[in-house]
Amino acid sequence: MKDAYSFDIDDEGLAASYEKQRAAYQRVFARLGLETVVVSAMSGAMGGSRSEEFLHPSPIGEDTFVRSPGGYAANTEAVTTVVPDPVDATELPPARELPTPGTETIETLVAFANEHHPREDRRWTAADTLKNVVVALDLPNGERELLVVGLPGDREVDLKRLEAAVSPAEPSAATADDLKRHPELVAGYIGPAVLGPNGAPRDEDGKGGAVRYLLDPRVVDGTAWITGANTADTHVFGLVKGRDFEADGVIEAAEVRAGDLAPDGSGLLELARGIEMGHVFQLGRLYAEALGLTVLDENGKARVVTMGSYGIGVSRAVAALAESNHDEQGLTWPVQVAPYHVHVMATGKDQEVFDAAQRIASGLEERGIEVLYDDRLRVSAGVKFADAELLGMPYLVVVGRGLANGVVELRDRRTGERAESPVADAVDRVANRLTAALRAADEV
Protein backbone atom coordinates (compact mmCIF):
# COMPACT_ATOMS: atom_id res chain seq x y z
CA MET A 1 0.00 0.00 0.00
CA LYS A 2 1.21 3.47 -0.90
CA ASP A 3 0.01 5.86 1.82
CA ALA A 4 -0.07 9.64 2.06
CA TYR A 5 -1.45 12.08 4.62
CA SER A 6 -2.29 15.76 4.57
CA PHE A 7 -2.30 18.14 7.51
CA ASP A 8 -4.17 21.44 7.31
CA ILE A 9 -5.16 24.14 9.74
CA ASP A 10 -8.83 24.27 8.75
CA ASP A 11 -11.52 22.43 6.83
CA GLU A 12 -11.05 24.60 3.75
CA GLY A 13 -7.42 23.55 3.59
CA LEU A 14 -8.39 19.90 4.00
CA ALA A 15 -10.90 20.17 1.17
CA ALA A 16 -8.23 21.67 -1.10
CA SER A 17 -5.65 19.01 -0.20
CA TYR A 18 -8.23 16.27 -0.72
CA GLU A 19 -9.14 17.52 -4.19
CA LYS A 20 -5.47 17.76 -5.20
CA GLN A 21 -4.77 14.21 -4.05
CA ARG A 22 -7.96 12.95 -5.68
CA ALA A 23 -6.98 14.54 -8.99
CA ALA A 24 -3.46 13.13 -8.69
CA TYR A 25 -4.83 9.62 -8.21
CA GLN A 26 -7.04 10.02 -11.26
CA ARG A 27 -3.97 11.01 -13.30
CA VAL A 28 -1.99 8.06 -11.92
CA PHE A 29 -4.61 5.53 -12.97
CA ALA A 30 -5.11 7.22 -16.34
CA ARG A 31 -1.35 7.09 -16.88
CA LEU A 32 -1.46 3.36 -16.09
CA GLY A 33 -4.08 2.97 -18.79
CA LEU A 34 -6.68 1.71 -16.33
CA GLU A 35 -10.35 2.61 -16.61
CA THR A 36 -11.31 4.01 -13.23
CA VAL A 37 -14.62 4.89 -11.63
CA VAL A 38 -14.52 7.15 -8.55
CA VAL A 39 -17.35 6.13 -6.24
CA SER A 40 -18.72 7.50 -3.00
CA ALA A 41 -17.85 5.19 -0.13
CA MET A 42 -18.36 4.70 3.58
CA SER A 43 -15.53 5.83 5.83
CA GLY A 44 -15.93 2.77 8.04
CA ALA A 45 -13.42 2.29 10.83
CA MET A 46 -11.25 5.11 9.44
CA GLY A 47 -13.94 7.66 10.24
CA GLY A 48 -14.21 11.11 8.74
CA SER A 49 -16.68 13.17 6.77
CA ARG A 50 -15.98 12.09 3.19
CA SER A 51 -14.61 9.01 1.51
CA GLU A 52 -14.22 7.83 -2.07
CA GLU A 53 -12.87 4.69 -3.71
CA PHE A 54 -11.13 4.31 -7.06
CA LEU A 55 -12.46 1.17 -8.72
CA HIS A 56 -11.39 -0.57 -11.90
CA PRO A 57 -14.50 -2.15 -13.45
CA SER A 58 -13.95 -5.89 -13.72
CA PRO A 59 -16.27 -8.90 -13.56
CA ILE A 60 -13.89 -10.53 -11.07
CA GLY A 61 -13.79 -7.49 -8.77
CA GLU A 62 -14.53 -8.01 -5.09
CA ASP A 63 -16.52 -4.77 -4.77
CA THR A 64 -20.04 -4.15 -6.07
CA PHE A 65 -20.84 -0.60 -7.07
CA VAL A 66 -23.62 1.26 -8.81
CA ARG A 67 -23.67 4.02 -11.39
CA SER A 68 -26.31 5.95 -13.27
CA PRO A 69 -26.46 7.50 -16.75
CA GLY A 70 -26.27 10.92 -15.10
CA GLY A 71 -22.91 10.30 -13.42
CA TYR A 72 -23.81 9.11 -9.94
CA ALA A 73 -21.45 6.40 -8.67
CA ALA A 74 -21.13 4.75 -5.26
CA ASN A 75 -20.31 1.43 -3.72
CA THR A 76 -23.41 -0.33 -2.52
CA GLU A 77 -22.70 0.40 1.14
CA ALA A 78 -22.91 4.16 0.47
CA VAL A 79 -26.12 4.19 -1.57
CA THR A 80 -29.03 5.96 0.10
CA THR A 81 -32.60 4.99 -0.68
CA VAL A 82 -34.94 7.37 -2.48
CA VAL A 83 -37.64 7.75 0.16
CA PRO A 84 -41.24 7.61 -1.11
CA ASP A 85 -43.72 10.26 -0.05
CA PRO A 86 -45.99 9.40 2.88
CA VAL A 87 -49.37 7.92 1.97
CA ASP A 88 -52.75 9.19 3.13
CA ALA A 89 -54.11 6.23 5.10
CA THR A 90 -57.32 7.82 6.41
CA GLU A 91 -59.51 5.67 4.16
CA LEU A 92 -57.70 2.40 4.78
CA PRO A 93 -59.62 -0.29 6.70
CA PRO A 94 -58.45 -1.52 10.11
CA ALA A 95 -55.75 -4.18 10.25
CA ARG A 96 -56.95 -7.79 10.49
CA GLU A 97 -55.31 -10.84 12.04
CA LEU A 98 -55.89 -13.83 9.79
CA PRO A 99 -54.85 -17.48 10.00
CA THR A 100 -51.97 -18.32 7.67
CA PRO A 101 -50.88 -21.86 8.58
CA GLY A 102 -47.51 -23.07 7.34
CA THR A 103 -46.35 -19.70 5.99
CA GLU A 104 -42.96 -19.19 7.60
CA THR A 105 -41.46 -17.88 4.36
CA ILE A 106 -42.38 -14.93 2.17
CA GLU A 107 -42.99 -17.24 -0.78
CA THR A 108 -45.47 -19.44 1.08
CA LEU A 109 -47.15 -16.40 2.66
CA VAL A 110 -47.77 -14.72 -0.69
CA ALA A 111 -49.10 -17.94 -2.22
CA PHE A 112 -51.43 -18.50 0.75
CA ALA A 113 -52.67 -14.90 0.70
CA ASN A 114 -53.52 -15.06 -2.99
CA GLU A 115 -55.39 -18.34 -2.54
CA HIS A 116 -57.26 -17.66 0.70
CA HIS A 117 -57.31 -13.86 1.11
CA PRO A 118 -57.19 -12.47 -2.44
CA ARG A 119 -57.22 -8.79 -3.31
CA GLU A 120 -59.84 -7.38 -5.65
CA ASP A 121 -57.50 -5.15 -7.65
CA ARG A 122 -54.45 -7.36 -8.22
CA ARG A 123 -52.48 -10.29 -6.84
CA TRP A 124 -50.42 -10.02 -3.67
CA THR A 125 -46.65 -9.89 -4.19
CA ALA A 126 -43.64 -10.14 -1.89
CA ALA A 127 -43.40 -6.33 -2.02
CA ASP A 128 -46.69 -6.18 -0.06
CA THR A 129 -45.15 -7.99 2.90
CA LEU A 130 -43.06 -6.56 5.72
CA LYS A 131 -40.23 -8.96 6.52
CA ASN A 132 -38.63 -8.64 9.97
CA VAL A 133 -35.10 -10.03 10.10
CA VAL A 134 -33.40 -10.67 13.45
CA VAL A 135 -29.66 -10.02 13.63
CA ALA A 136 -27.21 -10.06 16.52
CA LEU A 137 -24.79 -7.21 17.14
CA ASP A 138 -21.49 -7.75 18.94
CA LEU A 139 -20.70 -4.36 20.46
CA PRO A 140 -17.20 -2.93 21.09
CA ASN A 141 -17.77 -3.19 24.86
CA GLY A 142 -18.22 -6.96 24.55
CA GLU A 143 -21.98 -6.96 24.93
CA ARG A 144 -24.31 -8.65 22.47
CA GLU A 145 -27.73 -7.34 21.57
CA LEU A 146 -30.43 -8.17 19.06
CA LEU A 147 -31.73 -5.90 16.35
CA VAL A 148 -34.71 -6.43 14.07
CA VAL A 149 -34.57 -4.95 10.58
CA GLY A 150 -37.93 -4.45 8.89
CA LEU A 151 -37.93 -4.28 5.09
CA PRO A 152 -40.18 -5.09 2.14
CA GLY A 153 -40.40 -8.83 1.62
CA ASP A 154 -39.07 -8.66 -1.93
CA ARG A 155 -35.72 -7.37 -0.64
CA GLU A 156 -32.93 -9.15 1.21
CA VAL A 157 -30.65 -7.72 3.88
CA ASP A 158 -27.25 -6.90 2.38
CA LEU A 159 -24.62 -7.89 4.94
CA LYS A 160 -22.11 -5.27 3.77
CA ARG A 161 -24.68 -2.50 3.95
CA LEU A 162 -25.75 -3.73 7.37
CA GLU A 163 -22.13 -3.79 8.56
CA ALA A 164 -21.63 -0.22 7.37
CA ALA A 165 -24.85 0.92 9.02
CA VAL A 166 -24.13 -0.55 12.47
CA SER A 167 -20.33 -0.06 12.60
CA PRO A 168 -18.40 -0.38 14.89
CA ALA A 169 -20.74 -3.16 16.02
CA GLU A 170 -20.29 -6.46 14.17
CA PRO A 171 -23.52 -8.06 12.90
CA SER A 172 -24.26 -11.75 12.45
CA ALA A 173 -27.30 -13.96 12.14
CA ALA A 174 -29.13 -14.43 15.42
CA THR A 175 -28.62 -17.89 16.90
CA ALA A 176 -31.13 -20.21 18.53
CA ASP A 177 -29.72 -19.21 21.92
CA ASP A 178 -30.26 -15.53 21.07
CA LEU A 179 -33.89 -16.19 20.24
CA LYS A 180 -34.46 -18.24 23.40
CA ARG A 181 -33.87 -15.07 25.41
CA HIS A 182 -36.71 -13.40 23.50
CA PRO A 183 -39.67 -15.81 23.39
CA GLU A 184 -41.84 -13.02 21.96
CA LEU A 185 -39.94 -13.43 18.67
CA VAL A 186 -41.82 -16.24 16.92
CA ALA A 187 -39.69 -17.38 13.99
CA GLY A 188 -41.48 -16.89 10.68
CA TYR A 189 -44.23 -14.76 12.25
CA ILE A 190 -42.39 -11.79 13.80
CA GLY A 191 -44.34 -8.53 13.64
CA PRO A 192 -43.90 -4.93 14.81
CA ALA A 193 -46.28 -5.23 17.78
CA VAL A 194 -43.55 -6.65 20.07
CA LEU A 195 -40.68 -4.60 18.67
CA GLY A 196 -39.13 -1.23 19.49
CA PRO A 197 -41.56 1.44 20.71
CA ASN A 198 -44.51 -0.89 20.09
CA GLY A 199 -43.30 -3.50 22.59
CA ALA A 200 -42.30 -3.65 26.23
CA PRO A 201 -40.79 -0.38 27.53
CA ARG A 202 -37.09 -0.09 28.25
CA ASP A 203 -35.64 1.16 31.51
CA GLU A 204 -34.04 4.59 31.93
CA ASP A 205 -30.68 3.28 30.68
CA GLY A 206 -32.24 1.90 27.52
CA LYS A 207 -31.80 -1.66 28.76
CA GLY A 208 -34.31 -4.48 28.71
CA GLY A 209 -37.69 -4.16 27.08
CA ALA A 210 -38.42 -4.75 23.43
CA VAL A 211 -35.76 -5.53 20.85
CA ARG A 212 -34.65 -2.44 18.93
CA TYR A 213 -36.52 -2.07 15.64
CA LEU A 214 -35.23 -0.24 12.56
CA LEU A 215 -37.07 0.06 9.25
CA ASP A 216 -36.05 0.31 5.63
CA PRO A 217 -36.64 3.90 4.38
CA ARG A 218 -39.28 2.62 1.94
CA VAL A 219 -41.58 1.77 4.86
CA VAL A 220 -43.12 5.23 5.16
CA ASP A 221 -46.16 6.47 7.03
CA GLY A 222 -49.41 5.37 5.48
CA THR A 223 -48.08 2.24 3.79
CA ALA A 224 -50.01 -0.95 4.57
CA TRP A 225 -48.37 -4.35 4.97
CA ILE A 226 -48.89 -8.04 5.54
CA THR A 227 -46.63 -8.93 8.44
CA GLY A 228 -46.27 -11.31 11.35
CA ALA A 229 -48.75 -11.34 14.23
CA ASN A 230 -46.20 -12.79 16.71
CA THR A 231 -48.28 -15.96 16.91
CA ALA A 232 -47.55 -19.12 14.98
CA ASP A 233 -49.57 -19.55 11.78
CA THR A 234 -50.97 -16.01 11.94
CA HIS A 235 -50.30 -12.79 10.06
CA VAL A 236 -51.69 -9.27 10.18
CA PHE A 237 -53.14 -7.89 6.94
CA GLY A 238 -53.28 -4.13 6.37
CA LEU A 239 -50.98 -3.05 9.21
CA VAL A 240 -50.26 0.62 8.54
CA LYS A 241 -46.99 2.36 9.38
CA GLY A 242 -47.66 5.46 11.48
CA ARG A 243 -51.18 4.39 12.37
CA ASP A 244 -50.63 0.92 13.78
CA PHE A 245 -46.91 0.77 14.51
CA GLU A 246 -43.71 2.81 14.76
CA ALA A 247 -39.98 2.04 14.83
CA ASP A 248 -36.86 3.24 16.61
CA GLY A 249 -35.51 4.67 13.35
CA VAL A 250 -34.47 3.79 9.83
CA ILE A 251 -31.52 1.78 8.52
CA GLU A 252 -29.93 1.40 5.09
CA ALA A 253 -29.49 -2.37 5.08
CA ALA A 254 -31.60 -3.63 2.18
CA GLU A 255 -29.97 -4.83 -1.01
CA VAL A 256 -29.51 -2.34 -3.84
CA ARG A 257 -30.87 -3.51 -7.18
CA ALA A 258 -30.35 -2.63 -10.80
CA GLY A 259 -33.19 -0.34 -11.76
CA ASP A 260 -33.41 1.43 -8.40
CA LEU A 261 -33.50 5.22 -8.60
CA ALA A 262 -30.21 7.07 -8.13
CA PRO A 263 -30.29 9.17 -4.94
CA ASP A 264 -29.44 12.33 -6.89
CA GLY A 265 -32.19 11.81 -9.46
CA SER A 266 -29.74 11.11 -12.29
CA GLY A 267 -31.48 7.99 -13.57
CA LEU A 268 -31.76 4.30 -12.86
CA LEU A 269 -28.88 2.47 -11.23
CA GLU A 270 -26.92 -0.30 -12.88
CA LEU A 271 -24.78 -2.74 -10.91
CA ALA A 272 -21.16 -3.50 -11.70
CA ARG A 273 -18.15 -5.09 -10.04
CA GLY A 274 -14.74 -3.57 -9.60
CA ILE A 275 -11.26 -3.94 -8.15
CA GLU A 276 -10.53 -1.33 -5.49
CA MET A 277 -7.22 0.34 -6.32
CA GLY A 278 -7.31 3.44 -4.17
CA HIS A 279 -9.18 5.09 -1.32
CA VAL A 280 -9.19 8.68 -0.06
CA PHE A 281 -10.61 10.01 3.21
CA GLN A 282 -11.27 13.35 4.82
CA LEU A 283 -10.43 12.26 8.36
CA GLY A 284 -10.98 15.61 10.03
CA ARG A 285 -9.66 16.04 13.57
CA LEU A 286 -10.44 12.61 15.04
CA TYR A 287 -6.86 11.32 15.09
CA ALA A 288 -5.22 14.71 15.52
CA GLU A 289 -7.18 15.33 18.71
CA ALA A 290 -6.27 11.88 20.03
CA LEU A 291 -2.58 12.53 19.32
CA GLY A 292 -2.57 16.17 20.37
CA LEU A 293 -1.41 17.42 16.97
CA THR A 294 -1.55 21.21 17.05
CA VAL A 295 0.03 24.09 15.15
CA LEU A 296 0.10 27.83 15.74
CA ASP A 297 -2.13 29.88 13.48
CA GLU A 298 -1.38 33.39 12.20
CA ASN A 299 -2.44 34.79 15.57
CA GLY A 300 -0.15 32.49 17.53
CA LYS A 301 -3.08 30.42 18.77
CA ALA A 302 -2.76 26.63 18.97
CA ARG A 303 -5.08 24.89 16.53
CA VAL A 304 -5.76 21.17 16.14
CA VAL A 305 -4.85 20.16 12.59
CA THR A 306 -7.34 18.49 10.29
CA MET A 307 -6.16 15.42 8.39
CA GLY A 308 -6.66 13.60 5.14
CA SER A 309 -5.61 10.03 4.37
CA TYR A 310 -4.90 8.69 0.89
CA GLY A 311 -3.84 5.24 -0.28
CA ILE A 312 -3.15 3.29 -3.46
CA GLY A 313 -3.09 -0.50 -3.36
CA VAL A 314 -0.04 -1.11 -5.51
CA SER A 315 -0.50 -4.88 -5.77
CA ARG A 316 -4.19 -4.37 -6.54
CA ALA A 317 -3.28 -1.97 -9.34
CA VAL A 318 -0.89 -4.56 -10.77
CA ALA A 319 -3.65 -7.17 -10.55
CA ALA A 320 -6.00 -4.83 -12.39
CA LEU A 321 -3.36 -4.27 -15.07
CA ALA A 322 -2.93 -8.00 -15.54
CA GLU A 323 -6.67 -8.58 -15.65
CA SER A 324 -7.24 -5.92 -18.30
CA ASN A 325 -4.09 -6.59 -20.36
CA HIS A 326 -3.88 -10.24 -21.35
CA ASP A 327 -4.90 -12.73 -24.00
CA GLU A 328 -4.98 -16.52 -24.21
CA GLN A 329 -1.18 -16.70 -24.45
CA GLY A 330 -0.29 -14.43 -21.54
CA LEU A 331 0.16 -10.82 -20.49
CA THR A 332 0.18 -7.82 -22.83
CA TRP A 333 1.84 -5.15 -20.71
CA PRO A 334 1.15 -1.49 -21.54
CA VAL A 335 4.45 0.07 -22.52
CA GLN A 336 4.40 2.63 -19.70
CA VAL A 337 4.34 0.00 -16.93
CA ALA A 338 5.99 -3.04 -18.49
CA PRO A 339 8.80 -4.61 -16.43
CA TYR A 340 10.94 -4.39 -19.59
CA HIS A 341 10.25 -2.47 -22.77
CA VAL A 342 11.79 -4.98 -25.18
CA HIS A 343 12.31 -8.73 -25.13
CA VAL A 344 15.32 -9.76 -27.25
CA MET A 345 15.39 -13.44 -28.16
CA ALA A 346 18.18 -15.50 -29.73
CA THR A 347 17.00 -18.74 -31.37
CA GLY A 348 18.98 -21.65 -32.74
CA LYS A 349 22.48 -22.76 -31.82
CA ASP A 350 24.80 -20.61 -33.97
CA GLN A 351 27.07 -18.36 -31.98
CA GLU A 352 26.63 -15.64 -34.59
CA VAL A 353 22.94 -15.43 -33.68
CA PHE A 354 23.70 -14.97 -29.98
CA ASP A 355 26.41 -12.41 -30.72
CA ALA A 356 24.01 -10.39 -32.90
CA ALA A 357 21.27 -10.58 -30.27
CA GLN A 358 23.71 -9.39 -27.62
CA ARG A 359 24.71 -6.40 -29.77
CA ILE A 360 21.07 -5.43 -30.29
CA ALA A 361 20.29 -5.76 -26.58
CA SER A 362 23.32 -3.66 -25.67
CA GLY A 363 22.42 -1.04 -28.28
CA LEU A 364 18.92 -0.70 -26.87
CA GLU A 365 20.21 -0.43 -23.32
CA GLU A 366 22.59 2.33 -24.40
CA ARG A 367 19.48 4.25 -25.48
CA GLY A 368 18.04 3.90 -21.97
CA ILE A 369 15.65 1.14 -23.00
CA GLU A 370 14.96 -1.65 -20.51
CA VAL A 371 15.72 -5.00 -22.15
CA LEU A 372 14.99 -8.60 -21.23
CA TYR A 373 17.51 -10.74 -23.13
CA ASP A 374 16.77 -14.44 -23.53
CA ASP A 375 20.20 -16.00 -24.15
CA ARG A 376 19.34 -19.53 -23.02
CA LEU A 377 21.39 -22.00 -25.09
CA ARG A 378 19.65 -25.32 -24.59
CA VAL A 379 16.04 -24.17 -24.86
CA SER A 380 14.00 -24.64 -28.03
CA ALA A 381 12.62 -21.73 -30.01
CA GLY A 382 9.08 -22.93 -29.27
CA VAL A 383 9.62 -22.71 -25.53
CA LYS A 384 11.22 -19.27 -25.86
CA PHE A 385 8.30 -17.96 -27.94
CA ALA A 386 5.78 -19.36 -25.45
CA ASP A 387 7.67 -17.73 -22.58
CA ALA A 388 7.83 -14.42 -24.44
CA GLU A 389 4.06 -14.42 -24.99
CA LEU A 390 3.44 -15.39 -21.38
CA LEU A 391 5.66 -12.59 -20.03
CA GLY A 392 4.10 -10.10 -22.44
CA MET A 393 6.75 -7.40 -22.93
CA PRO A 394 5.51 -4.78 -25.42
CA TYR A 395 8.09 -5.48 -28.15
CA LEU A 396 9.95 -8.61 -29.18
CA VAL A 397 13.11 -8.75 -31.30
CA VAL A 398 13.75 -12.24 -32.71
CA VAL A 399 17.26 -13.02 -33.91
CA GLY A 400 17.36 -16.36 -35.71
CA ARG A 401 17.49 -17.90 -39.17
CA GLY A 402 16.85 -14.54 -40.85
CA LEU A 403 20.27 -13.37 -39.70
CA ALA A 404 21.79 -15.23 -42.65
CA ASN A 405 19.93 -12.74 -44.87
CA GLY A 406 20.84 -9.77 -42.68
CA VAL A 407 17.42 -9.35 -41.06
CA VAL A 408 15.74 -9.81 -37.69
CA GLU A 409 12.04 -9.97 -36.86
CA LEU A 410 10.25 -7.29 -34.83
CA ARG A 411 6.96 -8.14 -33.11
CA ASP A 412 4.36 -6.05 -31.31
CA ARG A 413 3.00 -8.20 -28.46
CA ARG A 414 -0.34 -6.39 -28.16
CA THR A 415 -1.29 -6.11 -31.83
CA GLY A 416 0.52 -9.19 -33.11
CA GLU A 417 2.07 -7.11 -35.89
CA ARG A 418 5.31 -8.56 -37.34
CA ALA A 419 7.93 -6.97 -39.58
CA GLU A 420 11.44 -7.73 -40.75
CA SER A 421 14.20 -5.20 -40.23
CA PRO A 422 17.80 -5.03 -41.39
CA VAL A 423 20.03 -5.84 -38.45
CA ALA A 424 21.70 -2.44 -38.66
CA ASP A 425 18.34 -0.64 -38.36
CA ALA A 426 16.77 -2.77 -35.63
CA VAL A 427 17.85 -0.63 -32.66
CA ASP A 428 16.68 2.62 -34.28
CA ARG A 429 13.33 1.18 -35.36
CA VAL A 430 12.54 -0.27 -31.96
CA ALA A 431 13.71 2.87 -30.15
CA ASN A 432 11.61 5.15 -32.38
CA ARG A 433 8.50 3.04 -31.94
CA LEU A 434 8.98 2.87 -28.19
CA THR A 435 9.51 6.62 -27.93
CA ALA A 436 6.27 7.27 -29.81
CA ALA A 437 4.35 4.85 -27.60
CA LEU A 438 5.69 6.38 -24.39
CA ARG A 439 4.91 9.87 -25.65
CA ALA A 440 1.33 8.84 -26.38
CA ALA A 441 1.00 7.39 -22.89
CA ASP A 442 2.34 10.61 -21.36
CA GLU A 443 -0.36 12.62 -23.14
CA VAL A 444 -3.20 10.81 -21.38
XYZ file of N, CA and C in Angstrom, residues 5 35 40 77 101 107 143 152 159 165 182 193 240 245 278 283 293 304 344 349 354 361 365 380 416 433 439:
81
model
N -0.601 11.350 3.672
C -1.451 12.076 4.616
C -1.290 13.566 4.377
N -9.045 1.968 -16.788
C -10.346 2.606 -16.613
C -10.647 2.666 -15.120
N -18.522 7.145 -4.394
C -18.717 7.505 -2.996
C -18.655 6.241 -2.151
N -22.556 0.026 -0.258
C -22.696 0.405 1.144
C -23.079 1.869 1.311
N -51.671 -20.696 8.143
C -50.880 -21.864 8.580
C -49.786 -22.236 7.590
N -42.414 -16.558 0.380
C -42.985 -17.240 -0.779
C -44.284 -17.957 -0.420
N -20.587 -6.549 24.780
C -21.977 -6.962 24.929
C -22.542 -7.418 23.584
N -39.242 -4.419 3.040
C -40.183 -5.086 2.140
C -39.741 -6.507 1.840
N -25.485 -7.846 3.770
C -24.619 -7.887 4.941
C -23.636 -6.724 4.956
N -23.839 0.166 8.284
C -24.845 0.923 9.022
C -24.691 0.803 10.529
N -35.610 -14.286 23.916
C -36.711 -13.404 23.505
C -37.850 -14.263 22.957
N -45.581 -5.471 16.516
C -46.275 -5.231 17.782
C -45.405 -5.473 19.006
N -50.667 -0.650 9.145
C -50.260 0.621 8.542
C -49.181 1.293 9.384
N -48.216 1.092 13.921
C -46.907 0.772 14.509
C -45.891 1.847 14.160
N -7.681 2.308 -4.993
C -7.306 3.443 -4.169
C -8.470 3.890 -3.314
N -10.365 12.780 6.996
C -10.430 12.265 8.363
C -10.898 13.306 9.365
N -2.131 16.758 18.057
C -1.408 17.422 16.966
C -1.940 18.837 16.790
N -5.853 22.591 16.483
C -5.759 21.172 16.137
C -5.822 21.045 14.620
N 14.432 -9.332 -26.164
C 15.316 -9.764 -27.250
C 15.536 -11.262 -27.109
N 21.265 -22.399 -32.552
C 22.483 -22.763 -31.824
C 23.721 -22.015 -32.309
N 23.632 -15.486 -31.353
C 23.705 -14.969 -29.983
C 24.533 -13.694 -29.916
N 20.695 -6.027 -27.965
C 20.293 -5.762 -26.581
C 21.134 -4.648 -25.978
N 19.931 -0.876 -24.684
C 20.209 -0.426 -23.324
C 20.978 0.885 -23.316
N 14.508 -24.705 -26.655
C 14.004 -24.639 -28.027
C 13.349 -23.296 -28.308
N 0.124 -8.030 -32.326
C 0.525 -9.190 -33.106
C 1.218 -8.838 -34.410
N 9.865 3.493 -32.233
C 8.503 3.041 -31.944
C 8.200 3.146 -30.452
N 5.411 8.504 -25.524
C 4.912 9.874 -25.647
C 3.385 9.880 -25.652
